[in-house]
CSV table of C-alpha atoms in Angstrom, one decimal:
chain,number,residue,atom,x,y,z
A,6,MET,CA,-22.4,5.2,23.8
A,7,SER,CA,-18.7,4.5,23.2
A,8,TYR,CA,-17.5,4.9,19.6
A,9,LEU,CA,-15.0,2.2,20.4
A,10,GLY,CA,-17.8,-0.4,20.3
A,11,LYS,CA,-16.6,-4.0,21.0
A,12,TYR,CA,-13.0,-2.9,21.3
A,13,LEU,CA,-13.7,-1.3,24.7
A,14,LYS,CA,-10.4,0.6,24.9
A,15,MET,CA,-7.6,2.0,22.8
A,16,PRO,CA,-4.6,-0.3,22.0
A,17,PRO,CA,-1.5,-0.3,24.3
A,18,THR,CA,0.5,2.0,22.0
A,19,ILE,CA,-2.1,4.7,22.2
A,20,GLU,CA,-2.3,4.4,26.0
A,21,LYS,CA,1.5,4.5,26.2
A,22,LEU,CA,1.5,7.6,23.9
A,23,HIS,CA,-1.0,9.3,26.1
A,24,LYS,CA,1.2,8.6,29.2
A,25,LEU,CA,4.2,10.0,27.3
A,26,ASP,CA,2.2,13.2,26.5
A,27,LYS,CA,1.4,13.7,30.2
A,28,GLU,CA,5.1,13.2,31.1
A,29,ILE,CA,6.5,15.7,28.6
A,30,GLU,CA,3.8,18.2,29.5
A,31,LYS,CA,5.6,18.6,32.9
A,32,GLU,CA,8.6,19.8,30.9
A,33,GLY,CA,6.6,22.3,28.9
A,34,TYR,CA,6.1,20.2,25.8
A,35,SER,CA,3.3,18.1,24.3
A,36,LEU,CA,2.5,16.0,21.2
A,37,SER,CA,0.9,19.2,19.9
A,38,GLU,CA,4.4,20.2,18.9
A,39,LEU,CA,3.9,17.6,16.2
A,40,SER,CA,0.3,18.7,15.4
A,41,LEU,CA,-0.8,15.5,17.1
A,42,TYR,CA,-3.8,15.6,19.5
A,43,LEU,CA,-4.9,12.3,21.0
A,44,GLU,CA,-8.7,12.0,20.9
A,45,PHE,CA,-10.6,9.8,23.4
A,46,ASP,CA,-14.1,11.1,22.9
A,47,PHE,CA,-14.2,12.0,19.2
A,48,SER,CA,-17.4,12.8,17.2
A,49,PRO,CA,-16.7,11.5,13.7
A,50,TYR,CA,-17.2,13.6,10.6
A,51,GLU,CA,-19.8,12.8,8.0
A,52,ASN,CA,-17.1,11.3,5.8
A,53,THR,CA,-15.3,9.3,8.5
A,54,PRO,CA,-15.8,5.7,7.4
A,55,TYR,CA,-18.2,4.0,9.8
A,56,ASP,CA,-15.6,1.2,10.5
A,57,VAL,CA,-12.8,3.7,11.4
A,58,ILE,CA,-12.1,4.4,15.1
A,59,THR,CA,-10.5,7.8,15.5
A,60,PHE,CA,-7.5,8.1,17.8
A,61,ALA,CA,-6.0,11.5,17.0
A,62,SER,CA,-6.5,14.8,15.1
A,63,THR,CA,-4.2,17.5,13.8
A,64,GLY,CA,-6.2,20.4,15.2
A,65,VAL,CA,-6.6,21.8,11.7
A,66,ASP,CA,-9.5,21.5,9.2
A,67,GLY,CA,-11.0,18.5,10.9
A,68,ILE,CA,-8.1,16.3,9.8
A,69,HIS,CA,-8.0,13.1,11.9
A,70,PHE,CA,-6.5,9.6,12.0
A,71,GLY,CA,-8.1,6.4,12.9
A,72,PHE,CA,-7.9,2.6,13.0
A,73,LEU,CA,-9.5,0.7,10.1
A,74,THR,CA,-11.5,-2.1,11.7
A,75,ASP,CA,-12.8,-3.6,8.5
A,76,PHE,CA,-16.3,-3.6,9.9
A,77,GLY,CA,-15.2,-5.0,13.2
A,78,THR,CA,-13.3,-8.0,11.8
A,79,VAL,CA,-9.9,-6.7,13.0
A,80,SER,CA,-9.1,-8.5,16.2
A,81,ASP,CA,-6.4,-6.2,17.5
A,82,LEU,CA,-6.4,-2.4,16.9
A,83,GLU,CA,-2.6,-2.5,17.5
A,84,ASN,CA,-2.3,-4.2,14.1
A,85,ALA,CA,-5.0,-2.3,12.3
A,86,PHE,CA,-4.2,-0.1,9.3
A,87,VAL,CA,-4.1,3.6,10.1
A,88,VAL,CA,-6.3,5.9,7.9
A,89,CYS,CA,-6.0,9.7,7.4
A,90,ILE,CA,-9.3,11.5,6.9
A,91,SER,CA,-9.0,15.1,5.6
A,92,PRO,CA,-12.6,16.4,5.2
A,93,MET,CA,-11.6,19.4,3.2
A,94,ASP,CA,-9.8,17.4,0.5
A,95,PHE,CA,-13.0,16.5,-1.4
A,96,ASP,CA,-12.9,13.3,-3.4
A,97,SER,CA,-9.5,12.4,-2.0
A,98,HIS,CA,-10.2,12.8,1.7
A,99,ILE,CA,-9.5,9.2,2.8
A,100,LYS,CA,-6.2,7.4,2.6
A,101,ILE,CA,-4.4,4.5,4.3
A,102,VAL,CA,-1.1,6.0,5.5
A,103,ALA,CA,0.4,3.2,7.7
A,104,ARG,CA,0.1,-0.5,8.2
A,105,ASN,CA,-0.2,-0.1,12.0
A,106,ILE,CA,0.1,2.4,14.8
A,107,ARG,CA,3.8,1.8,15.5
A,108,GLU,CA,4.6,2.4,11.8
A,109,PHE,CA,2.4,5.5,12.0
A,110,LEU,CA,4.6,6.8,14.8
A,111,ASN,CA,7.6,6.1,12.5
A,112,LEU,CA,6.0,8.3,9.9
A,113,VAL,CA,5.2,11.1,12.4
A,114,CYS,CA,8.8,11.1,13.5
A,115,THR,CA,10.1,11.1,9.9
A,116,MET,CA,7.8,14.0,8.9
A,117,LYS,CA,8.2,15.7,12.3
A,118,GLY,CA,4.5,16.3,12.4
A,119,ALA,CA,1.1,14.7,11.8
A,120,LEU,CA,-0.3,17.6,9.8
A,121,THR,CA,2.3,17.0,7.0
A,122,ILE,CA,1.0,13.4,6.7
A,123,SER,CA,-2.4,14.7,5.6
A,124,ASN,CA,-0.7,16.0,2.4
A,125,PHE,CA,-0.3,12.3,1.4
A,126,ASN,CA,-4.1,12.3,0.6
A,127,ILE,CA,-3.5,14.4,-2.5
A,128,LEU,CA,0.0,13.1,-3.4
A,129,GLU,CA,0.5,10.2,-5.9
A,130,ASP,CA,3.9,10.3,-7.6
A,131,GLU,CA,7.4,10.1,-6.2
A,132,GLY,CA,8.3,13.6,-7.4
A,133,GLN,CA,5.5,15.2,-5.3
A,134,TYR,CA,6.8,13.3,-2.2
A,135,ILE,CA,10.4,14.4,-2.9
A,136,HIS,CA,9.3,18.1,-3.2
A,137,LEU,CA,7.3,17.9,0.1
A,138,LEU,CA,10.3,16.4,1.9
A,139,LYS,CA,12.6,19.0,0.5
A,140,GLU,CA,10.3,21.8,1.7
A,141,LEU,CA,10.3,20.3,5.2
A,142,LYS,CA,14.1,20.7,5.4
A,143,GLN,CA,13.9,24.4,4.7
A,144,VAL,CA,13.4,25.9,8.1
A,145,GLU,CA,12.8,29.6,8.2
A,146,PRO,CA,14.6,31.6,11.1
A,147,GLU,CA,11.2,32.4,12.7
A,148,ASP,CA,10.4,28.7,12.8
A,149,GLU,CA,13.6,27.5,14.5
A,150,GLU,CA,12.1,27.4,18.0
A,151,PHE,CA,9.1,25.3,16.7
A,152,GLU,CA,11.6,23.0,14.9
A,153,GLU,CA,13.6,22.5,18.1
A,154,ASN,CA,10.5,21.7,20.1
A,155,ALA,CA,9.3,19.2,17.5
A,156,ASN,CA,12.8,17.6,17.4
A,157,TYR,CA,12.6,17.2,21.2
A,158,VAL,CA,9.3,15.5,21.1
A,159,VAL,CA,10.4,13.2,18.3
A,160,GLU,CA,13.4,12.2,20.4
A,161,LYS,CA,11.1,11.3,23.2
A,162,ILE,CA,8.9,9.1,21.0
A,163,ILE,CA,12.0,7.4,19.6
A,164,ALA,CA,13.2,6.7,23.1
A,165,ALA,CA,9.8,5.4,24.3
A,166,PHE,CA,8.8,3.3,21.3
A,167,GLY,CA,12.0,2.6,19.5
A,168,SER,CA,10.6,4.4,16.5
A,169,GLU,CA,12.8,4.6,13.4
A,170,PRO,CA,12.8,7.1,10.5
A,171,ILE,CA,11.3,5.8,7.2
A,172,GLU,CA,14.0,6.2,4.6
A,173,ASP,CA,11.8,6.3,1.6
A,174,VAL,CA,8.4,7.7,2.5
A,175,TYR,CA,7.0,7.4,-1.0
A,176,HIS,CA,7.9,3.8,-1.2
A,177,TYR,CA,6.4,3.1,2.2
A,178,VAL,CA,3.1,4.8,1.7
A,179,GLU,CA,2.4,4.3,-2.0
A,180,ILE,CA,3.9,0.9,-2.5
A,181,LYS,CA,4.5,-1.1,0.7
A,182,VAL,CA,1.2,0.0,2.4
A,183,ARG,CA,-0.8,-0.2,-0.8
A,184,GLU,CA,0.5,-3.6,-1.8
A,185,GLN,CA,-0.2,-5.1,1.6
A,186,ARG,CA,-3.7,-3.7,1.6
A,187,ALA,CA,-4.3,-5.0,-2.0
A,188,GLN,CA,-3.3,-8.5,-0.9
A,189,GLN,CA,-6.1,-8.4,1.7
A,190,THR,CA,-9.0,-7.0,-0.3
A,191,ILE,CA,-11.2,-8.7,-2.8
A,192,LEU,CA,-13.4,-5.8,-3.8
A,193,PRO,CA,-12.4,-2.2,-4.6
A,194,THR,CA,-14.4,0.7,-3.1
A,195,LEU,CA,-14.5,4.4,-4.1
A,196,ASP,CA,-12.7,5.5,-1.0
A,197,GLY,CA,-9.7,3.3,-1.8
A,198,LEU,CA,-10.1,1.2,1.3
A,199,GLY,CA,-11.5,-1.9,-0.3
A,200,ILE,CA,-13.3,-4.9,1.2
A,201,ILE,CA,-11.6,-7.9,2.8
A,202,PRO,CA,-13.1,-11.5,2.5
A,203,VAL,CA,-15.8,-12.0,5.1
A,204,ASP,CA,-17.8,-15.1,4.3
A,205,ASN,CA,-16.8,-17.1,1.2
A,206,VAL,CA,-13.8,-16.0,-0.9
A,207,THR,CA,-15.0,-18.3,-3.8
A,208,SER,CA,-18.3,-16.5,-4.1
A,209,SER,CA,-19.1,-14.2,-7.0
A,210,HIS,CA,-19.0,-10.6,-5.8
A,211,ILE,CA,-20.7,-7.7,-7.7
A,212,LEU,CA,-20.3,-4.0,-7.3
A,213,TYR,CA,-23.3,-1.7,-7.3
A,214,LYS,CA,-22.3,1.4,-9.3
A,215,LEU,CA,-22.8,4.6,-7.2
A,216,GLU,CA,-22.1,8.2,-8.1
A,217,LYS,CA,-22.5,11.5,-6.4
A,218,ASP,CA,-25.9,13.2,-6.7
A,219,MET,CA,-27.5,10.1,-8.2
A,220,THR,CA,-31.1,9.2,-7.5
A,221,ILE,CA,-31.4,5.9,-5.7
A,222,ASN,CA,-33.8,3.4,-7.2
A,223,MET,CA,-34.9,1.6,-4.1
A,224,GLU,CA,-36.3,-1.4,-6.0
A,225,GLU,CA,-33.0,-2.0,-7.8
A,226,VAL,CA,-31.0,-1.6,-4.5
A,227,LYS,CA,-33.3,-4.0,-2.7
A,228,ALA,CA,-33.0,-6.5,-5.5
A,229,PHE,CA,-29.2,-6.1,-5.3
A,230,PHE,CA,-29.2,-6.8,-1.6
A,231,ASN,CA,-31.4,-9.8,-1.9
A,232,SER,CA,-28.8,-11.6,-4.0
A,233,ALA,CA,-25.5,-9.8,-3.1
A,234,THR,CA,-22.8,-11.4,-1.0
A,235,THR,CA,-21.8,-9.8,2.4
A,236,GLU,CA,-18.7,-8.4,0.8
A,237,SER,CA,-20.8,-6.7,-2.0
A,238,LYS,CA,-23.1,-5.2,0.6
A,239,LEU,CA,-20.2,-3.8,2.6
A,240,ALA,CA,-18.8,-2.3,-0.6
A,241,PHE,CA,-22.1,-0.7,-1.2
A,242,ILE,CA,-22.1,0.8,2.4
A,243,ARG,CA,-18.6,2.2,1.9
A,244,ASP,CA,-19.5,3.7,-1.5
A,245,VAL,CA,-22.9,5.1,-0.4
A,246,GLN,CA,-21.1,7.0,2.3
A,247,PHE,CA,-18.2,8.2,0.1
A,248,THR,CA,-20.6,9.6,-2.5
A,249,TYR,CA,-22.7,11.3,0.2
A,250,VAL,CA,-25.8,9.6,-1.3
A,251,ILE,CA,-26.8,8.6,2.2
A,252,THR,CA,-26.6,12.1,3.6
A,253,ASP,CA,-29.9,13.8,2.7
A,254,GLU,CA,-32.3,10.9,2.0
A,255,VAL,CA,-33.8,10.1,5.4
A,256,ALA,CA,-35.8,7.0,4.2
A,257,PHE,CA,-32.9,5.6,2.3
A,258,LYS,CA,-30.6,6.2,5.3
A,259,GLU,CA,-33.0,4.3,7.6
A,260,TRP,CA,-33.1,1.4,5.1
A,261,VAL,CA,-29.3,1.3,5.0
A,262,ILE,CA,-29.2,1.2,8.8
A,263,SER,CA,-31.6,-1.6,8.9
A,264,GLU,CA,-29.5,-3.6,6.5
A,265,MET,CA,-26.3,-2.9,8.5
A,266,ILE,CA,-28.1,-4.2,11.6
A,267,LYS,CA,-28.9,-7.4,9.7
A,268,LEU,CA,-25.2,-7.7,9.0
A,269,GLY,CA,-24.4,-7.4,12.6
A,270,LEU,CA,-22.8,-3.9,12.3
A,271,GLN,CA,-24.3,-2.4,15.4
A,272,ASP,CA,-21.1,-0.5,16.3
A,273,GLU,CA,-21.0,1.0,12.8
A,274,VAL,CA,-24.6,2.0,13.1
A,275,ASP,CA,-24.0,3.6,16.4
A,276,ARG,CA,-21.3,5.8,14.8
A,277,LEU,CA,-23.6,6.6,11.8
A,278,TYR,CA,-26.3,7.9,14.2
A,279,VAL,CA,-23.8,10.5,15.5
A,280,PHE,CA,-24.0,12.3,12.1
């Protein structure tokens, strides 16, 4: 079973990046100089959103990046939002960090590493970003060789993709990316990803309130699903995963899976079964 589902293969930019990685390996370098490890057979973590297709990891603490497919509605992964999942950052482990894969590469080149990008999951205000960027510029003598290697790989990415540094990282991540995503979504979710319109944007959408460690009332949930819009059901699915309510209740998990199948979310169900 391929976790790519209907997408069948990675987008051209990822394939080109993989080719670049092979080329620079001949020179003794790799994308790992930037803490970027391409993943083509990745087993998702329990808190990897079901509609995220992972394409890379940092090699540390399970931190990984993936394409947000919006439950398979995104037609081209090349233009999908890029999400960072940092499993150890509980309650703030998911964040959209780029509008697409090419801008993600801009971000990697700017930060000179993918691992640093995972810090964005716990940053909010401009001062925190400024402090992080200031720290990056302070290279200790023992890190100079690592810095040179990272700079070399960054130059190779810039040459291959025409990547450009992001002048204001805070503005890009916290304003530009957020605003574009907010324009697309009609329902908020606890993971910050939100839900885009699927069926009818004029319908009345209701959120089912979910919290960690809560006991699910199946009769209430079933009644909710009997009248809820598709968008409201998708929000429930996002929130039930984010709160881990689905984790230990086998019967409840099976019921959620059955409802996902009814919604045509077979790819997402296949990824859920990996857990």
